[in-house]
PDB file of C-alpha atoms in Angstrom:
ATOM      1  CA  ALA E   1     -10.838  11.981   3.022  1.00 50.00           C
ATOM      2  CA  LYS E   2     -12.990   9.261   3.674  1.00 55.00           C
ATOM      3  CA  ARG E   3     -11.965   8.500   7.353  1.00 58.00           C
ATOM      4  CA  SER E   4      -9.865  10.232   9.999  1.00 58.00           C
ATOM      5  CA  GLY E   5      -6.086   9.939   9.118  1.00 70.00           C
ATOM      6  CA  ASP E   6      -6.667   9.263   5.314  1.00 71.00           C
ATOM      7  CA  LEU E   7      -5.415  12.747   4.300  1.00 75.00           C
ATOM      8  CA  LYS E   8      -2.292  12.168   6.542  1.00 77.00           C
ATOM      9  CA  LYS E   9      -1.573   8.676   5.031  1.00 79.00           C
ATOM     10  CA  HIS E  10      -2.275  10.114   1.582  1.00 77.00           C
ATOM     11  CA  LYS E  11       0.256  12.886   2.037  1.00 81.00           C
ATOM     12  CA  GLU E  12       2.900  10.573   3.618  1.00 83.00           C
ATOM     13  CA  ALA E  13       2.660   8.111   0.864  1.00 81.00           C
ATOM     14  CA  LYS E  14       2.350  10.367  -2.048  1.00 82.00           C
ATOM     15  CA  HIS E  15       4.085  13.602  -1.164  1.00 86.00           C
ATOM     16  CA  GLN E  16       6.530  12.826   1.369  1.00 88.00           C
ATOM     17  CA  GLY E  17       7.660   9.537   0.218  1.00 86.00           C
ATOM     18  CA  VAL E  18       7.173   7.689   3.535  1.00 86.00           C
ATOM     19  CA  ARG E  19       7.652   3.713   2.897  1.00 93.00           C
ATOM     20  CA  TYR E  20       7.607   0.700   5.296  1.00 94.00           C
ATOM     21  CA  PRO E  21      10.207  -1.610   4.161  1.00 96.00           C
ATOM     22  CA  CYS E  22       9.919  -5.403   4.596  1.00 96.00           C
ATOM     23  CA  ASP E  23      12.760  -7.077   6.584  1.00 96.00           C
ATOM     24  CA  HIS E  24      12.604 -10.151   4.522  1.00 96.00           C
ATOM     25  CA  CYS E  25      12.716  -8.794   0.859  1.00 97.00           C
ATOM     26  CA  ASP E  26      13.002  -5.566  -0.985  1.00 96.00           C
ATOM     27  CA  TYR E  27       9.277  -4.710  -0.774  1.00 96.00           C
ATOM     28  CA  LYS E  28       8.346  -1.389   0.460  1.00 95.00           C
ATOM     29  CA  ALA E  29       4.841  -0.496   1.456  1.00 94.00           C
ATOM     30  CA  THR E  30       2.957   2.817   1.536  1.00 90.00           C
ATOM     31  CA  THR E  31       1.096   1.867   4.816  1.00 89.00           C
ATOM     32  CA  SER E  32       1.985  -0.046   7.781  1.00 91.00           C
ATOM     33  CA  GLN E  33      -1.156  -2.097   7.260  1.00 90.00           C
ATOM     34  CA  ARG E  34      -0.168  -2.894   3.720  1.00 91.00           C
ATOM     35  CA  LEU E  35       3.297  -4.074   5.061  1.00 95.00           C
ATOM     36  CA  LYS E  36       1.545  -6.257   7.645  1.00 93.00           C
ATOM     37  CA  SER E  37      -0.694  -7.762   4.540  1.00 91.00           C
ATOM     38  CA  HIS E  38       2.322  -8.400   2.685  1.00 94.00           C
ATOM     39  CA  LYS E  39       4.379 -10.036   5.311  1.00 95.00           C
ATOM     40  CA  GLU E  40       1.334 -12.502   6.188  1.00 92.00           C
ATOM     41  CA  SER E  41       0.714 -13.443   2.597  1.00 92.00           C
ATOM     42  CA  LYS E  42       4.348 -13.588   1.156  1.00 94.00           C
ATOM     43  CA  HIS E  43       6.508 -14.553   4.146  1.00 95.00           C
ATOM     44  CA  GLU E  44       4.050 -16.089   6.755  1.00 95.00           C
ATOM     45  CA  GLY E  45       1.796 -18.150   4.003  1.00 94.00           C
ATOM     46  CA  ILE E  46      -1.338 -17.055   5.596  1.00 94.00           C
ATOM     47  CA  ARG E  47      -4.550 -17.619   3.757  1.00 95.00           C
ATOM     48  CA  TYR E  48      -8.214 -17.040   4.328  1.00 95.00           C
ATOM     49  CA  PRO E  49     -10.078 -19.920   2.841  1.00 97.00           C
ATOM     50  CA  CYS E  50     -13.802 -19.810   1.605  1.00 97.00           C
ATOM     51  CA  ASP E  51     -16.187 -21.735   3.412  1.00 98.00           C
ATOM     52  CA  GLN E  52     -18.279 -22.438   0.284  1.00 97.00           C
ATOM     53  CA  CYS E  53     -15.351 -23.681  -2.238  1.00 97.00           C
ATOM     54  CA  ASP E  54     -11.755 -24.290  -2.391  1.00 97.00           C
ATOM     55  CA  PHE E  55     -10.568 -20.747  -2.835  1.00 97.00           C
ATOM     56  CA  LYS E  56      -8.054 -19.370  -0.534  1.00 96.00           C
ATOM     57  CA  ALA E  57      -7.440 -15.571  -0.324  1.00 95.00           C
ATOM     58  CA  THR E  58      -4.292 -13.740   0.646  1.00 92.00           C
ATOM     59  CA  THR E  59      -6.046 -11.132   2.666  1.00 90.00           C
ATOM     60  CA  TYR E  60      -9.581 -11.217   4.356  1.00 92.00           C
ATOM     61  CA  ARG E  61     -10.825  -8.355   2.377  1.00 90.00           C
ATOM     62  CA  TYR E  62     -10.074 -10.213  -0.820  1.00 92.00           C
ATOM     63  CA  LEU E  63     -11.973 -13.380   0.753  1.00 96.00           C
ATOM     64  CA  MET E  64     -14.919 -11.016   1.366  1.00 95.00           C
ATOM     65  CA  SER E  65     -14.761  -9.719  -2.191  1.00 94.00           C
ATOM     66  CA  HIS E  66     -14.650 -13.372  -3.758  1.00 95.00           C
ATOM     67  CA  LYS E  67     -17.703 -14.465  -1.546  1.00 97.00           C
ATOM     68  CA  ASP E  68     -19.756 -11.282  -2.786  1.00 95.00           C
ATOM     69  CA  SER E  69     -19.091 -11.699  -6.331  1.00 94.00           C
ATOM     70  CA  LYS E  70     -18.891 -15.590  -6.574  1.00 96.00           C
ATOM     71  CA  HIS E  71     -21.441 -16.844  -3.968  1.00 97.00           C
ATOM     72  CA  TYR E  72     -23.772 -13.965  -3.141  1.00 97.00           C
ATOM     73  CA  GLY E  73     -24.039 -12.487  -6.738  1.00 96.00           C
ATOM     74  CA  VAL E  74     -23.480  -9.147  -5.775  1.00 96.00           C
ATOM     75  CA  ARG E  75     -22.948  -6.845  -8.695  1.00 96.00           C
ATOM     76  CA  TYR E  76     -22.489  -3.145  -9.355  1.00 96.00           C
ATOM     77  CA  PRO E  77     -24.347  -1.757 -12.261  1.00 97.00           C
ATOM     78  CA  CYS E  78     -23.351   1.039 -14.404  1.00 94.00           C
ATOM     79  CA  ASP E  79     -25.195   3.938 -14.646  1.00 93.00           C
ATOM     80  CA  HIS E  80     -24.718   4.618 -18.303  1.00 90.00           C
ATOM     81  CA  CYS E  81     -25.184   1.269 -19.797  1.00 92.00           C
ATOM     82  CA  ASP E  82     -26.102  -2.353 -18.969  1.00 96.00           C
ATOM     83  CA  TYR E  83     -22.739  -3.483 -17.622  1.00 95.00           C
ATOM     84  CA  LYS E  84     -22.499  -4.948 -14.153  1.00 96.00           C
ATOM     85  CA  ALA E  85     -19.274  -5.412 -12.543  1.00 95.00           C
ATOM     86  CA  THR E  86     -18.260  -7.825  -9.806  1.00 93.00           C
ATOM     87  CA  THR E  87     -16.265  -5.247  -7.839  1.00 92.00           C
ATOM     88  CA  LEU E  88     -16.388  -1.343  -7.404  1.00 92.00           C
ATOM     89  CA  ARG E  89     -12.810  -1.276  -9.013  1.00 90.00           C
ATOM     90  CA  TYR E  90     -14.070  -2.976 -12.265  1.00 91.00           C
ATOM     91  CA  LEU E  91     -17.024  -0.657 -12.231  1.00 94.00           C
ATOM     92  CA  LYS E  92     -14.750   2.320 -12.021  1.00 91.00           C
ATOM     93  CA  ASN E  93     -12.384   1.180 -14.601  1.00 87.00           C
ATOM     94  CA  HIS E  94     -15.358   0.386 -16.928  1.00 90.00           C
ATOM     95  CA  LYS E  95     -16.674   3.950 -16.501  1.00 90.00           C
ATOM     96  CA  LYS E  96     -13.230   5.445 -17.130  1.00 84.00           C
ATOM     97  CA  SER E  97     -12.763   3.515 -20.206  1.00 82.00           C
ATOM     98  CA  LYS E  98     -16.176   3.339 -21.857  1.00 87.00           C
ATOM     99  CA  HIS E  99     -17.755   6.405 -20.668  1.00 85.00           C
ATOM    100  CA  ASP E 100     -14.912   9.060 -19.928  1.00 83.00           C
ATOM    101  CA  GLY E 101     -12.899   8.028 -22.694  1.00 77.00           C
ATOM    102  CA  ILE E 102      -9.752   7.853 -20.456  1.00 73.00           C
ATOM    103  CA  ARG E 103      -6.792   6.058 -22.022  1.00 76.00           C
ATOM    104  CA  TYR E 104      -3.229   5.443 -20.840  1.00 78.00           C
ATOM    105  CA  PRO E 105      -0.773   5.331 -23.724  1.00 81.00           C
ATOM    106  CA  CYS E 106       2.567   3.776 -23.562  1.00 83.00           C
ATOM    107  CA  ASP E 107       5.319   6.162 -23.962  1.00 85.00           C
ATOM    108  CA  GLN E 108       7.479   3.475 -25.542  1.00 84.00           C
ATOM    109  CA  CYS E 109       5.157   1.960 -28.332  1.00 86.00           C
ATOM    110  CA  ASP E 110       1.695   2.148 -29.689  1.00 82.00           C
ATOM    111  CA  TYR E 111      -0.025   0.466 -26.831  1.00 80.00           C
ATOM    112  CA  ILE E 112      -2.997   2.009 -25.103  1.00 78.00           C
ATOM    113  CA  GLY E 113      -4.346   0.789 -21.952  1.00 78.00           C
ATOM    114  CA  ILE E 114      -7.683   1.414 -20.127  1.00 71.00           C
ATOM    115  CA  THR E 115      -6.107   1.439 -16.641  1.00 70.00           C
ATOM    116  CA  SER E 116      -2.579   2.700 -15.634  1.00 71.00           C
TER     117      SER E 116
END
């Protein structure tokens, strides 16, 4: 676990089926923080505007990621090739698909995805 409580949250969401239902729609979050973010962005219209362009994010975290990649040039280099990702998630997906050979086949057709 990365932080105190991460393991508890993981077990609740993945193994105990704990969900936090939205009282405005059918959405069910796996954490109270995700429910809060959902309500703010979907029902309260809260946006986080970029101070350097016209972009508006639905979460503060997404705004920071936008600024890092679009305005500050932050890149995450692959340690196996010359690829440079704009987010850690994109780097992880790149490594899994290009270097680990991990694929996600569709069980209903011939499609094979590189992310689940």
